[in-house]
JSON list of C-alpha atoms in Angstrom, two decimals:
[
{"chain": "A", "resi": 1, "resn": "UNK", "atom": "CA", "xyz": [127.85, 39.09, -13.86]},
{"chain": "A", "resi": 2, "resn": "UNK", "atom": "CA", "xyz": [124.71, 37.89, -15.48]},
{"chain": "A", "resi": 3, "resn": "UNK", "atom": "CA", "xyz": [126.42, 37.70, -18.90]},
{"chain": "A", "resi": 4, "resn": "UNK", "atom": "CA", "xyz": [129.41, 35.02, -16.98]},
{"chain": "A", "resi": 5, "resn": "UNK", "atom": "CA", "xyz": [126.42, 33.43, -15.29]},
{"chain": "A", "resi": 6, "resn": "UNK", "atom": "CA", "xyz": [124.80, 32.52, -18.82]},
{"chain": "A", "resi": 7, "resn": "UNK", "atom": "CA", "xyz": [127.95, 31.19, -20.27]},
{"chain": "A", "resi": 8, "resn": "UNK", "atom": "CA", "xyz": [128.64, 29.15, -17.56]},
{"chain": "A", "resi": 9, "resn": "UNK", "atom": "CA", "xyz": [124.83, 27.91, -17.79]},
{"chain": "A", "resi": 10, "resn": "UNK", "atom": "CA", "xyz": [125.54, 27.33, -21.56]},
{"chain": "A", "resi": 11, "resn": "UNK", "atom": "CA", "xyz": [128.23, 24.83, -20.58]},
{"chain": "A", "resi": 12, "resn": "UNK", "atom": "CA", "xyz": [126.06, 23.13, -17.74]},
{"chain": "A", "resi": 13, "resn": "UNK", "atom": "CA", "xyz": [123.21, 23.14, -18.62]},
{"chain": "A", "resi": 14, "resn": "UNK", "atom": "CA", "xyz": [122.55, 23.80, -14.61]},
{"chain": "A", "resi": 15, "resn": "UNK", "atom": "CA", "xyz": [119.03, 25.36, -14.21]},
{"chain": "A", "resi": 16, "resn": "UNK", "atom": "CA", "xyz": [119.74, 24.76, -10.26]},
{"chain": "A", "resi": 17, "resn": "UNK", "atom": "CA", "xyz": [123.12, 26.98, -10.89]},
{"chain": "A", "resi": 18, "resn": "UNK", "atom": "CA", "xyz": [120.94, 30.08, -12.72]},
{"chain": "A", "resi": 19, "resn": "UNK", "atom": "CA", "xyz": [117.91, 29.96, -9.75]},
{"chain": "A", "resi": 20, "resn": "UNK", "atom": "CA", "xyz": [120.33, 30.10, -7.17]},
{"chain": "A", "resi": 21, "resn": "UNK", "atom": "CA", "xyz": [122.65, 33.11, -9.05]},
{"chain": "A", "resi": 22, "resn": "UNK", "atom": "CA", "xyz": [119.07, 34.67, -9.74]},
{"chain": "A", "resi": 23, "resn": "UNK", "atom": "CA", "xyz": [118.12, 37.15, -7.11]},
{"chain": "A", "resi": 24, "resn": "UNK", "atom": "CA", "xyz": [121.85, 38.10, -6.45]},
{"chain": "A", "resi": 25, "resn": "UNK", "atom": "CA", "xyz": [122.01, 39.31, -9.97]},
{"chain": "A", "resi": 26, "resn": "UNK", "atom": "CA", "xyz": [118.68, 40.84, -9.90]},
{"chain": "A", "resi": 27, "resn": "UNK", "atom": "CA", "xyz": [119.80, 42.46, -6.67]},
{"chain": "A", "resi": 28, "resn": "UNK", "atom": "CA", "xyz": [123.09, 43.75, -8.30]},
{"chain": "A", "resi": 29, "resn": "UNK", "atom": "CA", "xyz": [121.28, 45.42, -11.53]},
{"chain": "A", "resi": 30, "resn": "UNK", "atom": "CA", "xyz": [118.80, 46.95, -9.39]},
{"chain": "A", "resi": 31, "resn": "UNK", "atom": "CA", "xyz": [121.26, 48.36, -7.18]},
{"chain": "A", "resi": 32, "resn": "UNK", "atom": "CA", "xyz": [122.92, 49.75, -9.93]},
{"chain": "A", "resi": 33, "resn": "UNK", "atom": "CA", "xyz": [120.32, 51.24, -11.96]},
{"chain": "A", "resi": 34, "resn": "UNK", "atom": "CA", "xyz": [118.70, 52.98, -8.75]},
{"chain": "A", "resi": 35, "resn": "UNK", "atom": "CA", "xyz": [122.15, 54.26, -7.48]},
{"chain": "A", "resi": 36, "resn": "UNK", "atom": "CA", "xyz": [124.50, 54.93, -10.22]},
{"chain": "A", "resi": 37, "resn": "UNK", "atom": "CA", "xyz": [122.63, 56.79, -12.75]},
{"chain": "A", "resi": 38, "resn": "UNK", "atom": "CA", "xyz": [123.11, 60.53, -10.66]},
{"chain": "A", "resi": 39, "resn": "UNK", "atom": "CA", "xyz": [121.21, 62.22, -13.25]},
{"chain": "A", "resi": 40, "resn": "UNK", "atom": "CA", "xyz": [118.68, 59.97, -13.87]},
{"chain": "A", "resi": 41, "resn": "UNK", "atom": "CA", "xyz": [118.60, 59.77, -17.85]},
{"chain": "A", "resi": 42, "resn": "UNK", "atom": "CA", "xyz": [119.04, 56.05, -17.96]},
{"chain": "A", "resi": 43, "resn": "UNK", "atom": "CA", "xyz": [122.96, 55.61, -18.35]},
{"chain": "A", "resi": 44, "resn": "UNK", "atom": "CA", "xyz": [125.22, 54.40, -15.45]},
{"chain": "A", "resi": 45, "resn": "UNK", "atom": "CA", "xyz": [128.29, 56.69, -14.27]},
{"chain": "A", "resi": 46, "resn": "UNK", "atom": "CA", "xyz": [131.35, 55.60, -12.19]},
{"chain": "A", "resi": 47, "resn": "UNK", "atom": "CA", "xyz": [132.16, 56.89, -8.86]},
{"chain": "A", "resi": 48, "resn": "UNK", "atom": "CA", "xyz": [134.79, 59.26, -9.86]},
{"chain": "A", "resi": 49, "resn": "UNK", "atom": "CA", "xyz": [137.42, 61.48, -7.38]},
{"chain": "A", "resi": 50, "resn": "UNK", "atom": "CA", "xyz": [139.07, 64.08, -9.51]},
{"chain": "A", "resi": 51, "resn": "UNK", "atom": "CA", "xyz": [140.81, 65.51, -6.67]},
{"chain": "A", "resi": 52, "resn": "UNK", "atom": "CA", "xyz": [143.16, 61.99, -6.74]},
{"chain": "A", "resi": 53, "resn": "UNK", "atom": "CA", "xyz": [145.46, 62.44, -8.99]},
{"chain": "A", "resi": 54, "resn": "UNK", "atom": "CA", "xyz": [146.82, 58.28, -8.56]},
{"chain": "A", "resi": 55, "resn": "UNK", "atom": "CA", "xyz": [143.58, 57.33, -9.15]},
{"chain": "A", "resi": 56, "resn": "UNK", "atom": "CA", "xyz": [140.52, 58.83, -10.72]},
{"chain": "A", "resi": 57, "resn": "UNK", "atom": "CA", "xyz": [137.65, 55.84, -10.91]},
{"chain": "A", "resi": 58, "resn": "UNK", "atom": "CA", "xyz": [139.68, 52.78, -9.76]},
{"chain": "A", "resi": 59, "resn": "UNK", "atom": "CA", "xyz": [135.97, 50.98, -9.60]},
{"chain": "A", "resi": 60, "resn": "UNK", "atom": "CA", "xyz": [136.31, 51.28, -13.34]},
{"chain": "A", "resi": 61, "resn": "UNK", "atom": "CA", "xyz": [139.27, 49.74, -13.28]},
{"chain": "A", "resi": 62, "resn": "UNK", "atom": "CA", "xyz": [141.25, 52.49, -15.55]},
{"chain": "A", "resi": 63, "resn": "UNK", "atom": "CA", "xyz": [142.66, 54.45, -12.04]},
{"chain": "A", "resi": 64, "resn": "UNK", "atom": "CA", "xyz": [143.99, 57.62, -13.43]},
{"chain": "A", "resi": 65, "resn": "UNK", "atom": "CA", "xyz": [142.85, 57.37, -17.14]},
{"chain": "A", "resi": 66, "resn": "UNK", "atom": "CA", "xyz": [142.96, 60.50, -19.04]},
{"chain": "A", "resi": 67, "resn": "UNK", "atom": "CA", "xyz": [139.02, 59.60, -19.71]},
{"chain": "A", "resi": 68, "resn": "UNK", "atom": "CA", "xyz": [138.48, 60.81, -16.12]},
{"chain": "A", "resi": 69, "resn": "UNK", "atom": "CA", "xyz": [140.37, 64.21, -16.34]},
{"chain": "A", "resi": 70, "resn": "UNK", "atom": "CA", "xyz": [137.24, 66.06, -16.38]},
{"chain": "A", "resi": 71, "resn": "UNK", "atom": "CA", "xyz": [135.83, 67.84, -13.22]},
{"chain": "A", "resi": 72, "resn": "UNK", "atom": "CA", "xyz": [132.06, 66.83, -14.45]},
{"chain": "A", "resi": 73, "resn": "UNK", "atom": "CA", "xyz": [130.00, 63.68, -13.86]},
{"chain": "A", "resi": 74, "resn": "UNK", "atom": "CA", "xyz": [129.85, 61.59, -17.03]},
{"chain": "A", "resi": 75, "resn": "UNK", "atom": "CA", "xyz": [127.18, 59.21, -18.08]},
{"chain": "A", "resi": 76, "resn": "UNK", "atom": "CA", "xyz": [130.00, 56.09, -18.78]},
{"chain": "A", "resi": 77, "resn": "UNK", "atom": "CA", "xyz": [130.38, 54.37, -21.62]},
{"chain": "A", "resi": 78, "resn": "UNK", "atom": "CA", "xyz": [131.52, 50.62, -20.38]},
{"chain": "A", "resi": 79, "resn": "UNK", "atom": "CA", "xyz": [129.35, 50.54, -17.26]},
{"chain": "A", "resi": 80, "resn": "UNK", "atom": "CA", "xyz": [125.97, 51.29, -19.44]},
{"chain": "A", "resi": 81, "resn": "UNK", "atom": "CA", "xyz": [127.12, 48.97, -22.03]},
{"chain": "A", "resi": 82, "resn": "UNK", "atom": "CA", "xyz": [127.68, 46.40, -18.96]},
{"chain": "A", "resi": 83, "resn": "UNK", "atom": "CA", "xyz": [124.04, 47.20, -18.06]},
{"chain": "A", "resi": 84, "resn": "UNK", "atom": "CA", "xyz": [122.74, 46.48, -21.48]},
{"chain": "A", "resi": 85, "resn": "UNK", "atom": "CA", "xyz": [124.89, 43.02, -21.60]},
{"chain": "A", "resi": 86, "resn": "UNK", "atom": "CA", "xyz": [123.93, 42.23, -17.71]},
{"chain": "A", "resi": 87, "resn": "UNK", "atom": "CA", "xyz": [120.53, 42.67, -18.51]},
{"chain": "A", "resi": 88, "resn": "UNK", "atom": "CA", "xyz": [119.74, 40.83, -21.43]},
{"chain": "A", "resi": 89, "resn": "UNK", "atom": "CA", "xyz": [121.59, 38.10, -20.20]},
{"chain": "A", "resi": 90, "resn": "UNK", "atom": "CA", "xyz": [119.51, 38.47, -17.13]},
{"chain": "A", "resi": 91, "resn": "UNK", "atom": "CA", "xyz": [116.64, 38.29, -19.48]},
{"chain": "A", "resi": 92, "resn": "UNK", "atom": "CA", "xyz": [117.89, 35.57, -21.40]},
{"chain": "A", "resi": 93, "resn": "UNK", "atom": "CA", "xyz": [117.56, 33.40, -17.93]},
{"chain": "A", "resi": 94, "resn": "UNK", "atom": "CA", "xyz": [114.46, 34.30, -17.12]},
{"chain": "A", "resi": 95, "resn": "UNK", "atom": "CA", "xyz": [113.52, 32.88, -20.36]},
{"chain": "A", "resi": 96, "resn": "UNK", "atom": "CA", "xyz": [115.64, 29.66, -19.38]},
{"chain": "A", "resi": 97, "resn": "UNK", "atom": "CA", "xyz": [113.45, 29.65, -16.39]},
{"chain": "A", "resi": 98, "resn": "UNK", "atom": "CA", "xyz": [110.08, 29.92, -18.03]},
{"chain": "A", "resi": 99, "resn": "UNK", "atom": "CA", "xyz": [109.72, 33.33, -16.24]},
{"chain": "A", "resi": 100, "resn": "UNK", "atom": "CA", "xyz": [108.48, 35.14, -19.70]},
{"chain": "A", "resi": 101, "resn": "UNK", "atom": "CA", "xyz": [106.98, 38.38, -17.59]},
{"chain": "A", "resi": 102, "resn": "UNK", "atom": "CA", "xyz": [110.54, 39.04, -15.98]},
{"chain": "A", "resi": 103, "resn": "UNK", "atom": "CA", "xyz": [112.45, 38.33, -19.08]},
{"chain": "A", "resi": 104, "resn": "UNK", "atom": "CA", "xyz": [109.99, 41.08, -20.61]},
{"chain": "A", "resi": 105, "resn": "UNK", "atom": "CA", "xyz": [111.06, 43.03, -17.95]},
{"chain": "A", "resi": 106, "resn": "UNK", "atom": "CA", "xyz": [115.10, 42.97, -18.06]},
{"chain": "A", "resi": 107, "resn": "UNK", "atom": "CA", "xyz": [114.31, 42.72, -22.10]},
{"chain": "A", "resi": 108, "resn": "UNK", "atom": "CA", "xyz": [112.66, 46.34, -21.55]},
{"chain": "A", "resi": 109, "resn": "UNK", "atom": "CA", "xyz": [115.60, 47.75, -19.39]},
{"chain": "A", "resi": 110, "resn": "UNK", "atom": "CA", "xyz": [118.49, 46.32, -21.95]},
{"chain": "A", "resi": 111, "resn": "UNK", "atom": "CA", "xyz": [116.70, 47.59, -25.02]},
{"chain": "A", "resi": 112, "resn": "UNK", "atom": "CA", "xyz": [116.11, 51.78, -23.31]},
{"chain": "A", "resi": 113, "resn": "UNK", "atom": "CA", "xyz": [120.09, 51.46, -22.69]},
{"chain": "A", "resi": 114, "resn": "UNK", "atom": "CA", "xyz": [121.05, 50.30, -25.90]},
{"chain": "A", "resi": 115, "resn": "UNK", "atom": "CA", "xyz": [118.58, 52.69, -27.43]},
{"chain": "A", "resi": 116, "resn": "UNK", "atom": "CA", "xyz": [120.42, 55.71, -25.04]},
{"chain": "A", "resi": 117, "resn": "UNK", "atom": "CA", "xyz": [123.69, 54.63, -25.72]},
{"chain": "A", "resi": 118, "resn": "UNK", "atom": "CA", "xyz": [122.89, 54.79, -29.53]},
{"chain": "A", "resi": 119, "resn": "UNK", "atom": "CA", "xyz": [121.37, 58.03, -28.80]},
{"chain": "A", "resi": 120, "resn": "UNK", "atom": "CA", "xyz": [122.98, 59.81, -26.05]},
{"chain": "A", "resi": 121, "resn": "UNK", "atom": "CA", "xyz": [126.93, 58.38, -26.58]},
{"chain": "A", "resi": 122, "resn": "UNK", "atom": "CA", "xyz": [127.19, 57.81, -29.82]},
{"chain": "A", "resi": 123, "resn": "UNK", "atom": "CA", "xyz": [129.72, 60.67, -32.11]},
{"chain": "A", "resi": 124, "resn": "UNK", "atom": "CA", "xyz": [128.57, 60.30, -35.70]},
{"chain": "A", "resi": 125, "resn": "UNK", "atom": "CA", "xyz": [131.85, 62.75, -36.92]},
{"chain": "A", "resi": 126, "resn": "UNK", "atom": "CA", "xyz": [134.25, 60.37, -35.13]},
{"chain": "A", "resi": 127, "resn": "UNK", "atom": "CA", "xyz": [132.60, 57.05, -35.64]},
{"chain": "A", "resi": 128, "resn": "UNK", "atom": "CA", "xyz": [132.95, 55.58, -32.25]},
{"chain": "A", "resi": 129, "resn": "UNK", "atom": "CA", "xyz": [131.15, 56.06, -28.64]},
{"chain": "A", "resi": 130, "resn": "UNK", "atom": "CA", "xyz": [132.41, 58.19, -26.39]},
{"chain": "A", "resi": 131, "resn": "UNK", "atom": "CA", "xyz": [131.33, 59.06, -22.30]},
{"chain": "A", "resi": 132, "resn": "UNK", "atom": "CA", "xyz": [128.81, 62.26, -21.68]},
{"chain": "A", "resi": 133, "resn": "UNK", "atom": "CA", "xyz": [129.51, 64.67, -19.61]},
{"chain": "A", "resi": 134, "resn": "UNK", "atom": "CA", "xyz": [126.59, 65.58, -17.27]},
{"chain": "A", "resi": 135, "resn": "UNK", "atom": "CA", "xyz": [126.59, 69.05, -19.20]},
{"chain": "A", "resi": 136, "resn": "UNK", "atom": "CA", "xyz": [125.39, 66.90, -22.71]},
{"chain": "A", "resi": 137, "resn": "UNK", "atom": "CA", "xyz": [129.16, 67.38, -24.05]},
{"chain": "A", "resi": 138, "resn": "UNK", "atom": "CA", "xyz": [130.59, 64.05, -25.40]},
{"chain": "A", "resi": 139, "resn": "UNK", "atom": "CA", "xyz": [134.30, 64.02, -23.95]},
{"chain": "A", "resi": 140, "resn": "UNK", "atom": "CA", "xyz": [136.12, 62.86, -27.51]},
{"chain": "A", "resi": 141, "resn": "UNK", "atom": "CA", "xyz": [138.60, 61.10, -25.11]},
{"chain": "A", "resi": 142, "resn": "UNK", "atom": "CA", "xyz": [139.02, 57.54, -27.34]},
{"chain": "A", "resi": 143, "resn": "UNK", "atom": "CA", "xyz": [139.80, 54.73, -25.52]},
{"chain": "A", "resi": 144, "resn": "UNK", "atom": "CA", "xyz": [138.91, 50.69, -25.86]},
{"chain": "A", "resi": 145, "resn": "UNK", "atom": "CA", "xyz": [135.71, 51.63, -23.58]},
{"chain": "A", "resi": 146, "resn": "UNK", "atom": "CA", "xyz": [134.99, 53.58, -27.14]},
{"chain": "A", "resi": 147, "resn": "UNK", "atom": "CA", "xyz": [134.06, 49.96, -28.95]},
{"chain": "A", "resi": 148, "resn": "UNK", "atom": "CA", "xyz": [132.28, 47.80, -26.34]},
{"chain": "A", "resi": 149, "resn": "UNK", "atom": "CA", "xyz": [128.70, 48.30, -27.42]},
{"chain": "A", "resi": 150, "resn": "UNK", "atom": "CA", "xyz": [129.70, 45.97, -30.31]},
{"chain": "A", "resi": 151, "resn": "UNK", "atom": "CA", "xyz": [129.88, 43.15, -27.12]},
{"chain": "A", "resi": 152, "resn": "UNK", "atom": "CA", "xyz": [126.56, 43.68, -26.20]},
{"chain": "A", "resi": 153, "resn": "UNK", "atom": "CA", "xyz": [125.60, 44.34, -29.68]},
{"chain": "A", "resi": 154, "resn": "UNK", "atom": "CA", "xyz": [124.32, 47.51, -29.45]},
{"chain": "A", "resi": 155, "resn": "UNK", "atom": "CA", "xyz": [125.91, 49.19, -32.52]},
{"chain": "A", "resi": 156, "resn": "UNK", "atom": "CA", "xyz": [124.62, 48.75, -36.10]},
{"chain": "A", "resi": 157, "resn": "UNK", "atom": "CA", "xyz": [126.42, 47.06, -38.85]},
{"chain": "A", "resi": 158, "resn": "UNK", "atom": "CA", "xyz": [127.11, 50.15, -40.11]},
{"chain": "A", "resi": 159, "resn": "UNK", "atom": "CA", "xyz": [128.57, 51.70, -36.88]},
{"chain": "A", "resi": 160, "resn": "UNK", "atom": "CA", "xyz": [130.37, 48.67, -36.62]},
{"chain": "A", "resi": 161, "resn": "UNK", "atom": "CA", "xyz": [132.35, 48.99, -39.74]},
{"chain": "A", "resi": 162, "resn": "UNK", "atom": "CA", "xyz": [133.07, 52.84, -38.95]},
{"chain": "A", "resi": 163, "resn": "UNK", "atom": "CA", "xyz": [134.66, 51.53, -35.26]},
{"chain": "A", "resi": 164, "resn": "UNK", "atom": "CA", "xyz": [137.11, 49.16, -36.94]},
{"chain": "A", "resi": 165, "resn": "UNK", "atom": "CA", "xyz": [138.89, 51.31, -39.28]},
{"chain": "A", "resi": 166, "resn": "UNK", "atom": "CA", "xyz": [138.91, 53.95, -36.09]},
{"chain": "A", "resi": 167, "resn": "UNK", "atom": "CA", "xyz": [140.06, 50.82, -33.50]},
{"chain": "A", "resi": 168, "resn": "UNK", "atom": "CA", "xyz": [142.63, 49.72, -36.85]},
{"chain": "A", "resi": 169, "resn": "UNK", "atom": "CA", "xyz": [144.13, 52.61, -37.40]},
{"chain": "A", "resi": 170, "resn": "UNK", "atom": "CA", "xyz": [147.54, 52.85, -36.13]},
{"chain": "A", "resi": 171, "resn": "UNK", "atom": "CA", "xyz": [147.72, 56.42, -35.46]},
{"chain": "A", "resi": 172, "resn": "UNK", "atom": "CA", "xyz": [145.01, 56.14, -33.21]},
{"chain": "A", "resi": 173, "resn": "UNK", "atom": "CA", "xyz": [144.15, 52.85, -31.14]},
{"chain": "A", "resi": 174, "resn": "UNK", "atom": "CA", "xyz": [146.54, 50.23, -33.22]},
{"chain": "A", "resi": 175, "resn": "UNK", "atom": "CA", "xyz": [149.86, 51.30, -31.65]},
{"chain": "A", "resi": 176, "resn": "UNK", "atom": "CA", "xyz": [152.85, 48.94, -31.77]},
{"chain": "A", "resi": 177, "resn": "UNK", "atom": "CA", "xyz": [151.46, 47.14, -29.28]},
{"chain": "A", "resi": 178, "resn": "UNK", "atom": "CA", "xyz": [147.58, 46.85, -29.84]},
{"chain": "A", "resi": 179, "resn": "UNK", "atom": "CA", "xyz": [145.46, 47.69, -28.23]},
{"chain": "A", "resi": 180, "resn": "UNK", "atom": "CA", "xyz": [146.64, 51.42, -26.51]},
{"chain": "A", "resi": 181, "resn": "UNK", "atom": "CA", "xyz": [145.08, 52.73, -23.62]},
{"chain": "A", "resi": 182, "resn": "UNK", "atom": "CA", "xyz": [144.04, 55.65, -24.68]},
{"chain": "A", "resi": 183, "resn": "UNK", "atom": "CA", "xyz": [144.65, 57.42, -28.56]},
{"chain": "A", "resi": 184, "resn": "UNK", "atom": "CA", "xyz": [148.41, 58.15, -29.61]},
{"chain": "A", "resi": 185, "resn": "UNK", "atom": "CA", "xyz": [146.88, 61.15, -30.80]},
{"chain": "A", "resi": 186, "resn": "UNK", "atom": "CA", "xyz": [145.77, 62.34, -27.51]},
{"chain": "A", "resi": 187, "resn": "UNK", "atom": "CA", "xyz": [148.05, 65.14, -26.21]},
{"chain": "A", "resi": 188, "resn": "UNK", "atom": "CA", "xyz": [148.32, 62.96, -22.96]},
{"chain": "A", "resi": 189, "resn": "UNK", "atom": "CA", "xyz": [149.10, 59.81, -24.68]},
{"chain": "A", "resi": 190, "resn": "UNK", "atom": "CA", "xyz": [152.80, 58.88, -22.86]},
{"chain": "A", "resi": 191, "resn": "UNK", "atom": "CA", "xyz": [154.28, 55.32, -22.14]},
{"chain": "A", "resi": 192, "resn": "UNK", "atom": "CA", "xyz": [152.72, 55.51, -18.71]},
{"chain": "A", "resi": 193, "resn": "UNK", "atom": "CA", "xyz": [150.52, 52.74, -18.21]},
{"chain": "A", "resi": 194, "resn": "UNK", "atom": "CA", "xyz": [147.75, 55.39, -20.33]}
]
């Protein structure tokens, strides 16, 4: 939300618009970071229901992804990226604001999850990110979630280059119809919505 928030402000120009979005975004991030990181290591996970089959993590948006097929926890890919982007947008309008200790702060907060996601999510063999199971096992399920710490720019050049030939390769993520939900080389690839 605070990354939509800052483009709209980048087309307004609004400072009104960004004070009064302020402490519901605040409010949001905080929420998040205090209540959806389970094991406390600094990464957000979704609410996931294993036992319903329909629908796995529909907060994620991907229902009944083969990415949720595991009866674990997992430290999530997407939503910690969205906390990196959230808060150094959130940061970025503080600075707007002339509020330099607070942008410090949500500066702080985005640069730990980047720094985790590098560390914690990141599969040197495959090239791309991948979720964590609460066990410390990286899943190796490859979806578009895989690729968006290059959004928030959180992956170096270097990674970068190593996720396009994986997201371009059309045994993989490139399918006839780009982008697929989920690798064609994933036993449970079908033409289900997955």
């Amino acid at each position: 939300m605070s990354f939509g928030v800052l483009e709209i402000y980048k087309v307004s120009k609004d400072k009104d618009f960004l004070k009064a979005c302020l402490p519901y975004l605040e409010n949001y991030l905080t929420y998040d970071i205090n209540n959806r990181d389970r094991n406390k290591n600094g990464l957000l996970e979704w609410k996931t229901e294993p036992d319903y089959e329909e629908c796995k993590c529909g907060e994620s948006g991907q229902d009944n992804s083969p990415r949720f097929d595991f009866d674990i926890e997992m430290d999530c890919i997407d939503f910690s990226t969205y906390l990196a982007l959230d808060t150094k947008a959130l940061s970025d309008i503080y600075e707007i604001l002339g509020d330099n200790k607070m942008k410090q702060k949500w500066l702080d907060i985005s640069n730990k999850t980047a720094s985790l996601i590098n560390k914690l999510l990141w599969s040197e063999e495959d090239g791309v990110y991948y979720d964590r199971l609460f066990n410390g096992e990286l899943t190796h399920v490859l979806t578009p979630a895989s690729f968006f710490p290059m959004l928030a720019k959180i992956s170096t050049e270097e990674q970068a280059k190593r996720m396009v030939e994986v997201l371009t390769n059309k045994n993989k993520l490139w399918s006839k119809v780009p982008i697929a939900s989920i690798s064609q080389e994933d036993p449970r690839f079908s033409n289900d919505m997955w």
